[in-house]
Amino acid sequence: MAEFRPTPALDWLDAAAADRQRRHVRRVLVPRSPADAAIDLASNDYLGLGRHPEVVDGAVVATRSWGAGATGSRLVTGTTADHEALERELADFTGQPAALVFSSGYTANLGAVTALSGRGSLIVSDGGSHASLVDACRLSRARVVVVDRGDSAAVARALAERSEERALVVTDSVYSADGDLAPLLALHSACQAHGAVLLVDEAHGLGVRGTGGRGLVDGLGLTAYENVVVTATLSKALGAQGGVVLSSERVRDHLVDTARTFVFDTGLAPASVGAARAALSVLRREPGRARRVLEVAEHLGAVTGADRPSSAVVSVILGDAERAYSASQHCAELGLRVGCFRPPSVPEGTARLRLTARADLSDADLDRACDVLTRVLAEHTVDA
C-alpha cells in the first residue's frame, strides 16, 4: 500500500477545522450499538416503527424477493412491483391522486423543485425551509426570493410583483428545528390569488399531523388542489428510508420525464420499499400512534418550559453552542439521547436541545427522561 502524503493544497482544511472547534460547532460521528439502553429522544423515529417486527419483516421479505439493491435507475431496472404498490398505497393514504418514490427525501425535494421551476420562473422560499429545499432552489436556475419564515404577506407581495409567468412557493409543513407549523392556508391563498404552485415538505408532518397521521396538508383540506404538491420522507415516522412526491398524475408524469434525481439515480432499495409498506400498514391499523406522539411532545414541552408543541419536535433553546453541546453530553451520560442543533443548522445564538417525541415511549421511560431533562436544564440554562 502506498504511503499517504498530505498535500499543501488542502492545508486550509486544518484552519477551517480549528475555526469550527473554536466556535464549538465541530461535528463528531458517534456510532450506536444495537444493545444501547439509552432512552432515545434524538431520532426521527416518531412512531417507533424502525424496529417494529412487521416493519423489519417487510424489509427482509422484500430483500429475499428482489435482492439487496434496486440494480438500476427507476427508468431502467429499478422499478419493481413493490415500488408501484408503495406509490399507490402512499397516494391513497394521503388522499393524493399519485405518488412517485425517490431514493431519499433530499432527492425528492431536489427533483420536484428543479423540475417544477427552471430558468424564466420564480421560486419564493420560506426562510425556515430545510436544507434540501434551499439546495434545490440554488440548483433550479430560477430567480429565488427568500422571505422570513412564515411571512405569507411577503410571499404574496413577491408573487404579485413578479415578471415571470411561472412561480413556485416552497416551505416545510413543520419546521424541522423547532416543530412549529407553517401557515399553509395563508400560503396557499397567496398561491391561488397569483397563479402559483405551493410545494410543501411534509417530512415532519407525515405520521404525526392530520387524521391518523396523514399529514398537515390533509388535515387542512388542501389535498383537493392540484397546485399543492407534497414531498415527504419515508425515513422518519415510517422508520424506513426514501422519499416521495405526492401530486396529480400529470405532475408525476412530468417528474418521471424531467426530475434529474429520479432519472439518473438508482431506485430505492427493495428492503426500504418493503419496510415502508409495512410501516404504512401498521399506521393505518393503529392511528392512535399519531395521537400518542403529540401527547408525549406536550409532556416534554411542559417539563422543559417550551411552548406547547405542535408536532413531534420540542425545541429547548440554550443560546450558546458550547452550552447546548455540554447539556446534550450530560444527558447522554445519564442515559438519555437528545439532539443538539448548533450553527449552521440553526442561527447563531440559538443553539438548542432538540427533543423528538416517540409514540412507543412508555410512561416509565417518559418519567425517567423528564427527570434527566429537569436535572440537566437546571445546570445548563443561562440563569444556573
mmCIF file of C-alpha atoms in Angstrom:
data_model
loop_
_atom_site.group_PDB
_atom_site.id
_atom_site.type_symbol
_atom_site.label_atom_id
_atom_site.label_comp_id
_atom_site.label_asym_id
_atom_site.label_seq_id
_atom_site.Cartn_x
_atom_site.Cartn_y
_atom_site.Cartn_z
ATOM 1 C CA MET A 1 0.000 0.000 0.000
ATOM 2 C CA ALA A 2 1.388 3.402 -0.999
ATOM 3 C CA GLU A 3 2.365 5.882 1.708
ATOM 4 C CA PHE A 4 -0.273 8.582 2.168
ATOM 5 C CA ARG A 5 1.140 12.071 1.668
ATOM 6 C CA PRO A 6 -0.867 15.139 2.733
ATOM 7 C CA THR A 7 -0.799 17.923 0.167
ATOM 8 C CA PRO A 8 -0.372 21.648 0.874
ATOM 9 C CA ALA A 9 -3.279 22.282 -1.493
ATOM 10 C CA LEU A 10 -5.611 21.097 1.293
ATOM 11 C CA ASP A 11 -3.841 22.680 4.275
ATOM 12 C CA TRP A 12 -6.672 25.207 4.502
ATOM 13 C CA LEU A 13 -8.812 22.375 5.889
ATOM 14 C CA ASP A 14 -6.818 22.478 9.135
ATOM 15 C CA ALA A 15 -7.577 26.159 9.689
ATOM 16 C CA ALA A 16 -11.236 25.604 8.885
ATOM 17 C CA ALA A 17 -11.439 22.717 11.363
ATOM 18 C CA ALA A 18 -9.710 24.804 14.037
ATOM 19 C CA ASP A 19 -12.220 27.611 13.495
ATOM 20 C CA ARG A 20 -15.159 25.225 13.900
ATOM 21 C CA GLN A 21 -13.546 23.870 17.060
ATOM 22 C CA ARG A 22 -13.182 27.401 18.447
ATOM 23 C CA ARG A 23 -16.885 28.085 17.803
ATOM 24 C CA HIS A 24 -17.911 24.727 19.309
ATOM 25 C CA VAL A 25 -19.563 23.532 16.096
ATOM 26 C CA ARG A 26 -17.202 20.673 15.251
ATOM 27 C CA ARG A 27 -19.161 17.511 14.497
ATOM 28 C CA VAL A 28 -18.210 14.029 15.678
ATOM 29 C CA LEU A 29 -19.725 10.757 14.492
ATOM 30 C CA VAL A 30 -20.875 8.581 17.381
ATOM 31 C CA PRO A 31 -21.886 5.074 16.274
ATOM 32 C CA ARG A 32 -24.823 3.440 18.042
ATOM 33 C CA SER A 33 -24.829 -0.077 19.407
ATOM 34 C CA PRO A 34 -27.847 -2.359 18.878
ATOM 35 C CA ALA A 35 -27.702 -3.037 22.625
ATOM 36 C CA ASP A 36 -27.756 0.657 23.580
ATOM 37 C CA ALA A 37 -30.150 1.077 26.505
ATOM 38 C CA ALA A 38 -30.378 4.877 26.347
ATOM 39 C CA ILE A 39 -33.818 6.453 26.017
ATOM 40 C CA ASP A 40 -33.996 7.928 22.533
ATOM 41 C CA LEU A 41 -35.318 11.466 22.170
ATOM 42 C CA ALA A 42 -32.994 12.307 19.281
ATOM 43 C CA SER A 43 -34.026 10.189 16.305
ATOM 44 C CA ASN A 44 -36.878 10.916 13.917
ATOM 45 C CA ASP A 45 -38.486 7.506 14.501
ATOM 46 C CA TYR A 46 -41.590 9.263 15.810
ATOM 47 C CA LEU A 47 -43.950 6.296 15.659
ATOM 48 C CA GLY A 48 -41.432 3.748 16.943
ATOM 49 C CA LEU A 49 -41.676 1.742 13.723
ATOM 50 C CA GLY A 50 -37.969 1.473 12.864
ATOM 51 C CA ARG A 51 -37.628 -1.768 14.832
ATOM 52 C CA HIS A 52 -41.239 -2.891 14.726
ATOM 53 C CA PRO A 53 -41.284 -6.650 13.919
ATOM 54 C CA GLU A 54 -43.676 -6.230 10.987
ATOM 55 C CA VAL A 55 -41.553 -3.459 9.504
ATOM 56 C CA VAL A 56 -38.341 -5.456 9.858
ATOM 57 C CA ASP A 57 -40.061 -8.488 8.338
ATOM 58 C CA GLY A 58 -41.279 -6.337 5.454
ATOM 59 C CA ALA A 59 -37.677 -5.375 4.694
ATOM 60 C CA VAL A 60 -36.499 -8.987 4.915
ATOM 61 C CA VAL A 61 -39.235 -10.375 2.657
ATOM 62 C CA ALA A 62 -38.611 -7.691 0.026
ATOM 63 C CA THR A 63 -34.873 -8.339 0.099
ATOM 64 C CA ARG A 64 -35.384 -12.070 -0.374
ATOM 65 C CA SER A 65 -37.748 -11.391 -3.271
ATOM 66 C CA TRP A 66 -35.795 -8.708 -5.128
ATOM 67 C CA GLY A 67 -32.235 -8.755 -3.768
ATOM 68 C CA ALA A 68 -30.167 -6.213 -1.872
ATOM 69 C CA GLY A 69 -30.362 -3.350 -4.375
ATOM 70 C CA ALA A 70 -32.693 -1.919 -6.993
ATOM 71 C CA THR A 71 -29.966 -2.653 -9.626
ATOM 72 C CA GLY A 72 -30.594 0.450 -11.717
ATOM 73 C CA SER A 73 -32.458 3.707 -12.139
ATOM 74 C CA ARG A 74 -36.245 3.649 -11.920
ATOM 75 C CA LEU A 75 -36.438 4.057 -15.710
ATOM 76 C CA VAL A 76 -34.248 1.005 -16.386
ATOM 77 C CA THR A 77 -34.432 -1.896 -13.904
ATOM 78 C CA GLY A 78 -35.007 -0.018 -10.638
ATOM 79 C CA THR A 79 -38.795 -0.190 -10.578
ATOM 80 C CA THR A 80 -40.316 -3.324 -9.061
ATOM 81 C CA ALA A 81 -43.921 -4.286 -8.480
ATOM 82 C CA ASP A 82 -43.334 -3.346 -4.831
ATOM 83 C CA HIS A 83 -42.258 0.190 -5.780
ATOM 84 C CA GLU A 84 -45.508 0.726 -7.659
ATOM 85 C CA ALA A 85 -47.551 -0.826 -4.838
ATOM 86 C CA LEU A 86 -45.900 1.520 -2.327
ATOM 87 C CA GLU A 87 -46.717 4.508 -4.529
ATOM 88 C CA ARG A 88 -50.377 3.506 -4.782
ATOM 89 C CA GLU A 89 -50.590 2.967 -1.018
ATOM 90 C CA LEU A 90 -48.918 6.294 -0.171
ATOM 91 C CA ALA A 91 -51.204 8.185 -2.552
ATOM 92 C CA ASP A 92 -54.283 6.504 -1.130
ATOM 93 C CA PHE A 93 -53.223 7.110 2.476
ATOM 94 C CA THR A 94 -52.524 10.823 1.969
ATOM 95 C CA GLY A 95 -55.523 11.452 -0.273
ATOM 96 C CA GLN A 96 -53.422 12.349 -3.314
ATOM 97 C CA PRO A 97 -54.039 11.162 -6.885
ATOM 98 C CA ALA A 98 -50.495 9.886 -7.454
ATOM 99 C CA ALA A 99 -47.103 9.320 -5.864
ATOM 100 C CA LEU A 100 -43.522 8.925 -7.087
ATOM 101 C CA VAL A 101 -40.898 7.346 -4.832
ATOM 102 C CA PHE A 102 -37.294 8.608 -4.765
ATOM 103 C CA SER A 103 -34.170 7.263 -3.052
ATOM 104 C CA SER A 104 -34.407 9.839 -0.226
ATOM 105 C CA GLY A 105 -36.391 12.826 0.957
ATOM 106 C CA TYR A 106 -33.476 15.012 -0.101
ATOM 107 C CA THR A 107 -33.579 13.773 -3.694
ATOM 108 C CA ALA A 108 -37.366 14.058 -3.763
ATOM 109 C CA ASN A 109 -37.087 17.759 -2.924
ATOM 110 C CA LEU A 110 -34.241 18.353 -5.380
ATOM 111 C CA GLY A 111 -36.127 16.569 -8.138
ATOM 112 C CA ALA A 112 -39.508 18.186 -7.575
ATOM 113 C CA VAL A 113 -38.309 21.772 -7.128
ATOM 114 C CA THR A 114 -35.940 21.783 -10.096
ATOM 115 C CA ALA A 115 -38.431 20.048 -12.384
ATOM 116 C CA LEU A 116 -41.246 22.447 -11.493
ATOM 117 C CA SER A 117 -39.195 25.641 -11.877
ATOM 118 C CA GLY A 118 -36.155 26.438 -14.040
ATOM 119 C CA ARG A 119 -34.969 29.442 -16.000
ATOM 120 C CA GLY A 120 -37.627 32.086 -16.508
ATOM 121 C CA SER A 121 -39.567 31.166 -13.364
ATOM 122 C CA LEU A 122 -39.700 32.441 -9.779
ATOM 123 C CA ILE A 123 -39.263 30.487 -6.569
ATOM 124 C CA VAL A 124 -40.355 32.056 -3.296
ATOM 125 C CA SER A 125 -38.625 30.179 -0.496
ATOM 126 C CA ASP A 126 -39.702 30.266 3.131
ATOM 127 C CA GLY A 127 -36.761 31.202 5.371
ATOM 128 C CA GLY A 128 -37.401 28.167 7.561
ATOM 129 C CA SER A 129 -37.140 25.638 4.738
ATOM 130 C CA HIS A 130 -34.989 22.535 5.095
ATOM 131 C CA ALA A 131 -31.513 22.493 3.540
ATOM 132 C CA SER A 132 -32.737 20.178 0.772
ATOM 133 C CA LEU A 133 -35.221 22.819 -0.372
ATOM 134 C CA VAL A 134 -32.561 25.522 -0.098
ATOM 135 C CA ASP A 135 -30.181 23.482 -2.248
ATOM 136 C CA ALA A 136 -32.961 22.749 -4.722
ATOM 137 C CA CYS A 137 -33.596 26.460 -5.117
ATOM 138 C CA ARG A 138 -29.905 27.068 -5.770
ATOM 139 C CA LEU A 139 -29.825 24.359 -8.437
ATOM 140 C CA SER A 140 -33.076 25.389 -10.098
ATOM 141 C CA ARG A 141 -31.691 28.268 -12.199
ATOM 142 C CA ALA A 142 -34.858 30.152 -11.321
ATOM 143 C CA ARG A 143 -34.907 33.567 -9.716
ATOM 144 C CA VAL A 144 -35.195 32.959 -5.976
ATOM 145 C CA VAL A 145 -36.723 35.260 -3.373
ATOM 146 C CA VAL A 146 -36.258 34.220 0.262
ATOM 147 C CA VAL A 147 -38.819 35.570 2.736
ATOM 148 C CA ASP A 148 -38.860 35.469 6.527
ATOM 149 C CA ARG A 149 -40.164 32.259 8.000
ATOM 150 C CA GLY A 150 -43.950 32.071 7.849
ATOM 151 C CA ASP A 151 -44.358 35.544 6.285
ATOM 152 C CA SER A 152 -47.280 34.853 3.967
ATOM 153 C CA ALA A 153 -47.749 38.567 3.230
ATOM 154 C CA ALA A 154 -44.189 38.743 1.883
ATOM 155 C CA VAL A 155 -44.893 35.674 -0.237
ATOM 156 C CA ALA A 156 -47.983 37.336 -1.694
ATOM 157 C CA ARG A 157 -46.006 40.502 -2.496
ATOM 158 C CA ALA A 158 -43.237 38.561 -4.223
ATOM 159 C CA LEU A 159 -45.796 36.696 -6.328
ATOM 160 C CA ALA A 160 -47.742 39.841 -7.189
ATOM 161 C CA GLU A 161 -44.630 41.791 -8.233
ATOM 162 C CA ARG A 162 -43.040 39.089 -10.366
ATOM 163 C CA SER A 163 -42.467 39.349 -14.088
ATOM 164 C CA GLU A 164 -42.132 35.576 -14.569
ATOM 165 C CA GLU A 165 -45.114 33.587 -15.841
ATOM 166 C CA ARG A 166 -44.481 30.556 -13.602
ATOM 167 C CA ALA A 167 -43.959 30.656 -9.844
ATOM 168 C CA LEU A 168 -43.343 28.109 -7.113
ATOM 169 C CA VAL A 169 -43.563 28.639 -3.348
ATOM 170 C CA VAL A 170 -41.640 26.163 -1.185
ATOM 171 C CA THR A 171 -41.942 25.515 2.547
ATOM 172 C CA ASP A 172 -41.828 22.852 5.227
ATOM 173 C CA SER A 173 -45.183 21.989 6.781
ATOM 174 C CA VAL A 174 -43.466 21.504 10.148
ATOM 175 C CA TYR A 175 -40.253 23.450 10.656
ATOM 176 C CA SER A 176 -37.615 20.862 11.471
ATOM 177 C CA ALA A 177 -35.581 22.751 14.083
ATOM 178 C CA ASP A 178 -38.392 23.800 16.418
ATOM 179 C CA GLY A 179 -41.513 21.906 15.321
ATOM 180 C CA ASP A 180 -43.671 24.965 14.600
ATOM 181 C CA LEU A 181 -46.294 24.737 11.859
ATOM 182 C CA ALA A 182 -46.080 26.764 8.671
ATOM 183 C CA PRO A 183 -49.120 28.924 7.763
ATOM 184 C CA LEU A 184 -50.121 26.661 4.889
ATOM 185 C CA LEU A 185 -53.636 28.051 4.435
ATOM 186 C CA ALA A 186 -52.330 31.600 4.067
ATOM 187 C CA LEU A 187 -49.540 30.477 1.760
ATOM 188 C CA HIS A 188 -51.988 28.560 -0.414
ATOM 189 C CA SER A 189 -54.320 31.530 -0.530
ATOM 190 C CA ALA A 190 -51.458 33.645 -1.891
ATOM 191 C CA CYS A 191 -50.674 30.970 -4.468
ATOM 192 C CA GLN A 192 -54.316 30.760 -5.518
ATOM 193 C CA ALA A 193 -54.544 34.520 -5.921
ATOM 194 C CA HIS A 194 -51.389 34.781 -8.017
ATOM 195 C CA GLY A 195 -51.332 31.606 -10.093
ATOM 196 C CA ALA A 196 -48.515 29.829 -8.268
ATOM 197 C CA VAL A 197 -47.779 26.289 -7.118
ATOM 198 C CA LEU A 198 -47.231 25.529 -3.429
ATOM 199 C CA LEU A 199 -44.710 22.780 -2.686
ATOM 200 C CA VAL A 200 -44.893 21.517 0.905
ATOM 201 C CA ASP A 201 -42.302 19.278 2.516
ATOM 202 C CA GLU A 202 -44.178 17.024 4.962
ATOM 203 C CA ALA A 203 -41.027 15.350 6.320
ATOM 204 C CA HIS A 204 -42.073 16.085 9.900
ATOM 205 C CA GLY A 205 -45.826 16.159 9.294
ATOM 206 C CA LEU A 206 -46.445 12.719 7.807
ATOM 207 C CA GLY A 207 -47.306 10.251 10.554
ATOM 208 C CA VAL A 208 -47.858 12.979 13.146
ATOM 209 C CA ARG A 209 -50.271 15.660 11.920
ATOM 210 C CA GLY A 210 -53.633 15.179 10.221
ATOM 211 C CA THR A 211 -56.184 12.422 10.733
ATOM 212 C CA GLY A 212 -54.313 9.246 11.626
ATOM 213 C CA GLY A 213 -51.000 10.836 10.650
ATOM 214 C CA ARG A 214 -51.926 11.685 7.071
ATOM 215 C CA GLY A 215 -50.047 14.979 7.254
ATOM 216 C CA LEU A 216 -50.793 18.659 7.790
ATOM 217 C CA VAL A 217 -51.781 19.193 4.143
ATOM 218 C CA ASP A 218 -54.512 16.591 4.518
ATOM 219 C CA GLY A 219 -55.508 17.934 7.929
ATOM 220 C CA LEU A 220 -56.079 21.393 6.438
ATOM 221 C CA GLY A 221 -58.088 20.097 3.483
ATOM 222 C CA LEU A 222 -55.534 21.106 0.849
ATOM 223 C CA THR A 223 -55.254 17.752 -0.925
ATOM 224 C CA ALA A 224 -58.051 18.714 -3.318
ATOM 225 C CA TYR A 225 -55.889 21.344 -5.047
ATOM 226 C CA GLU A 226 -53.613 20.360 -7.916
ATOM 227 C CA ASN A 227 -51.402 23.386 -7.235
ATOM 228 C CA VAL A 228 -50.368 21.837 -3.894
ATOM 229 C CA VAL A 229 -47.502 19.385 -4.386
ATOM 230 C CA VAL A 230 -46.314 17.433 -1.351
ATOM 231 C CA THR A 231 -42.934 15.880 -0.679
ATOM 232 C CA ALA A 232 -42.156 13.622 2.263
ATOM 233 C CA THR A 233 -39.550 11.259 3.595
ATOM 234 C CA LEU A 234 -40.070 7.604 4.452
ATOM 235 C CA SER A 235 -37.194 7.686 6.951
ATOM 236 C CA LYS A 236 -38.862 9.499 9.831
ATOM 237 C CA ALA A 237 -42.333 8.493 11.023
ATOM 238 C CA LEU A 238 -42.342 5.419 8.772
ATOM 239 C CA GLY A 239 -38.982 4.266 10.113
ATOM 240 C CA ALA A 240 -37.636 3.191 6.711
ATOM 241 C CA GLN A 241 -35.711 5.082 4.014
ATOM 242 C CA GLY A 242 -36.579 7.012 0.876
ATOM 243 C CA GLY A 243 -38.654 9.949 -0.260
ATOM 244 C CA VAL A 244 -41.860 10.569 -2.164
ATOM 245 C CA VAL A 245 -43.592 13.273 -4.178
ATOM 246 C CA LEU A 246 -47.398 13.272 -3.900
ATOM 247 C CA SER A 247 -49.245 15.104 -6.638
ATOM 248 C CA SER A 248 -51.590 14.911 -9.597
ATOM 249 C CA GLU A 249 -50.941 12.374 -12.345
ATOM 250 C CA ARG A 250 -49.698 14.999 -14.776
ATOM 251 C CA VAL A 251 -47.196 16.366 -12.260
ATOM 252 C CA ARG A 252 -45.998 12.804 -11.655
ATOM 253 C CA ASP A 253 -45.630 12.215 -15.396
ATOM 254 C CA HIS A 254 -43.587 15.420 -15.687
ATOM 255 C CA LEU A 255 -41.266 14.309 -12.877
ATOM 256 C CA VAL A 256 -40.733 10.879 -14.451
ATOM 257 C CA ASP A 257 -39.559 12.630 -17.621
ATOM 258 C CA THR A 258 -37.569 15.525 -16.161
ATOM 259 C CA ALA A 259 -36.610 15.151 -12.465
ATOM 260 C CA ARG A 260 -32.865 14.520 -12.629
ATOM 261 C CA THR A 261 -32.667 12.887 -9.191
ATOM 262 C CA PHE A 262 -35.261 10.385 -10.403
ATOM 263 C CA VAL A 263 -33.933 9.800 -13.911
ATOM 264 C CA PHE A 264 -30.247 9.475 -13.019
ATOM 265 C CA ASP A 265 -30.353 7.906 -9.550
ATOM 266 C CA THR A 266 -30.560 4.234 -8.610
ATOM 267 C CA GLY A 267 -34.029 3.310 -7.380
ATOM 268 C CA LEU A 268 -34.886 2.909 -3.725
ATOM 269 C CA ALA A 269 -33.562 -0.389 -2.328
ATOM 270 C CA PRO A 270 -36.190 -3.156 -2.072
ATOM 271 C CA ALA A 271 -35.662 -3.509 1.694
ATOM 272 C CA SER A 272 -36.655 0.121 2.229
ATOM 273 C CA VAL A 273 -39.681 -0.272 -0.018
ATOM 274 C CA GLY A 274 -40.837 -3.329 1.917
ATOM 275 C CA ALA A 275 -40.233 -1.653 5.267
ATOM 276 C CA ALA A 276 -42.149 1.476 4.258
ATOM 277 C CA ARG A 277 -45.128 -0.561 3.037
ATOM 278 C CA ALA A 278 -45.245 -2.492 6.305
ATOM 279 C CA ALA A 279 -44.937 0.699 8.365
ATOM 280 C CA LEU A 280 -47.786 2.300 6.451
ATOM 281 C CA SER A 281 -49.901 -0.784 7.133
ATOM 282 C CA VAL A 282 -49.202 -0.549 10.875
ATOM 283 C CA LEU A 283 -50.076 3.157 10.902
ATOM 284 C CA ARG A 284 -53.374 2.509 9.122
ATOM 285 C CA ARG A 285 -54.235 -0.143 11.692
ATOM 286 C CA GLU A 286 -53.014 1.889 14.675
ATOM 287 C CA PRO A 287 -53.852 5.576 14.047
ATOM 288 C CA GLY A 288 -53.516 6.204 17.779
ATOM 289 C CA ARG A 289 -49.755 6.266 17.331
ATOM 290 C CA ALA A 290 -50.053 9.740 15.804
ATOM 291 C CA ARG A 291 -52.051 10.977 18.801
ATOM 292 C CA ARG A 292 -49.586 9.418 21.240
ATOM 293 C CA VAL A 293 -46.677 11.315 19.651
ATOM 294 C CA LEU A 294 -48.377 14.658 20.329
ATOM 295 C CA GLU A 295 -49.258 13.614 23.889
ATOM 296 C CA VAL A 296 -45.608 12.781 24.622
ATOM 297 C CA ALA A 297 -44.466 16.021 22.980
ATOM 298 C CA GLU A 298 -46.872 18.041 25.131
ATOM 299 C CA HIS A 299 -45.498 16.373 28.269
ATOM 300 C CA LEU A 300 -41.914 17.123 27.238
ATOM 301 C CA GLY A 301 -42.843 20.704 26.467
ATOM 302 C CA ALA A 302 -44.385 21.176 29.906
ATOM 303 C CA VAL A 303 -41.290 19.823 31.656
ATOM 304 C CA THR A 304 -38.778 21.861 29.648
ATOM 305 C CA GLY A 305 -40.721 25.120 29.598
ATOM 306 C CA ALA A 306 -41.020 25.073 25.812
ATOM 307 C CA ASP A 307 -44.124 26.423 24.129
ATOM 308 C CA ARG A 308 -46.886 23.874 23.676
ATOM 309 C CA PRO A 309 -45.571 21.672 20.846
ATOM 310 C CA SER A 310 -47.443 21.449 17.556
ATOM 311 C CA SER A 311 -45.566 18.385 16.351
ATOM 312 C CA ALA A 312 -43.154 15.679 17.481
ATOM 313 C CA VAL A 313 -40.325 18.208 17.791
ATOM 314 C CA VAL A 314 -39.714 20.015 21.091
ATOM 315 C CA SER A 315 -37.041 22.720 20.938
ATOM 316 C CA VAL A 316 -35.189 23.886 24.070
ATOM 317 C CA ILE A 317 -33.071 26.914 23.145
ATOM 318 C CA LEU A 318 -29.943 27.351 25.266
ATOM 319 C CA GLY A 319 -28.293 30.014 23.089
ATOM 320 C CA ASP A 320 -24.595 29.250 23.301
ATOM 321 C CA ALA A 321 -23.286 26.358 21.171
ATOM 322 C CA GLU A 322 -20.895 25.129 23.864
ATOM 323 C CA ARG A 323 -23.674 25.152 26.464
ATOM 324 C CA ALA A 324 -26.023 23.195 24.216
ATOM 325 C CA TYR A 325 -23.365 20.601 23.415
ATOM 326 C CA SER A 326 -22.410 20.241 27.072
ATOM 327 C CA ALA A 327 -26.053 19.735 28.023
ATOM 328 C CA SER A 328 -26.532 17.084 25.353
ATOM 329 C CA GLN A 329 -23.440 15.222 26.571
ATOM 330 C CA HIS A 330 -24.688 15.421 30.151
ATOM 331 C CA CYS A 331 -27.998 13.887 29.048
ATOM 332 C CA ALA A 332 -26.113 11.079 27.318
ATOM 333 C CA GLU A 333 -24.134 10.352 30.488
ATOM 334 C CA LEU A 334 -27.446 9.976 32.320
ATOM 335 C CA GLY A 335 -28.877 7.562 29.741
ATOM 336 C CA LEU A 336 -30.876 9.988 27.576
ATOM 337 C CA ARG A 337 -30.074 10.668 23.938
ATOM 338 C CA VAL A 338 -31.154 14.110 22.711
ATOM 339 C CA GLY A 339 -30.434 16.111 19.596
ATOM 340 C CA CYS A 340 -28.067 19.067 19.714
ATOM 341 C CA PHE A 341 -28.632 21.667 16.989
ATOM 342 C CA ARG A 342 -25.874 24.258 16.557
ATOM 343 C CA PRO A 343 -24.989 26.693 13.770
ATOM 344 C CA PRO A 344 -25.212 26.425 10.809
ATOM 345 C CA SER A 345 -28.232 24.150 11.398
ATOM 346 C CA VAL A 346 -29.803 26.992 13.409
ATOM 347 C CA PRO A 347 -28.991 30.740 13.567
ATOM 348 C CA GLU A 348 -26.126 31.984 15.725
ATOM 349 C CA GLY A 349 -27.138 32.401 19.361
ATOM 350 C CA THR A 350 -29.988 29.865 19.136
ATOM 351 C CA ALA A 351 -28.168 26.562 19.745
ATOM 352 C CA ARG A 352 -30.582 24.140 21.326
ATOM 353 C CA LEU A 353 -31.529 20.720 22.513
ATOM 354 C CA ARG A 354 -33.924 19.212 20.003
ATOM 355 C CA LEU A 355 -36.150 16.600 21.579
ATOM 356 C CA THR A 356 -38.268 14.276 19.457
ATOM 357 C CA ALA A 357 -41.328 12.601 20.921
ATOM 358 C CA ARG A 358 -41.932 8.911 20.273
ATOM 359 C CA ALA A 359 -45.216 7.025 20.250
ATOM 360 C CA ASP A 360 -43.593 3.888 21.677
ATOM 361 C CA LEU A 361 -42.140 5.600 24.751
ATOM 362 C CA SER A 362 -43.544 4.000 27.898
ATOM 363 C CA ASP A 363 -44.844 6.147 30.748
ATOM 364 C CA ALA A 364 -41.941 4.923 32.901
ATOM 365 C CA ASP A 365 -39.346 5.898 30.290
ATOM 366 C CA LEU A 366 -41.059 9.240 29.761
ATOM 367 C CA ASP A 367 -40.888 9.953 33.504
ATOM 368 C CA ARG A 368 -37.221 8.975 33.555
ATOM 369 C CA ALA A 369 -36.471 11.195 30.568
ATOM 370 C CA CYS A 370 -38.231 14.125 32.205
ATOM 371 C CA ASP A 371 -36.235 13.639 35.412
ATOM 372 C CA VAL A 372 -32.986 13.760 33.424
ATOM 373 C CA LEU A 373 -34.060 16.845 31.486
ATOM 374 C CA THR A 374 -35.083 18.670 34.659
ATOM 375 C CA ARG A 375 -31.694 17.964 36.230
ATOM 376 C CA VAL A 376 -29.630 18.851 33.158
ATOM 377 C CA LEU A 377 -31.509 22.039 32.310
ATOM 378 C CA ALA A 378 -31.173 23.252 35.893
ATOM 379 C CA GLU A 379 -27.389 23.078 35.445
ATOM 380 C CA HIS A 380 -27.066 24.365 31.887
ATOM 381 C CA THR A 381 -29.518 27.212 31.495
ATOM 382 C CA VAL A 382 -28.250 30.790 31.434
ATOM 383 C CA ASP A 383 -29.565 31.547 34.929
ATOM 384 C CA ALA A 384 -27.990 28.462 36.518
#
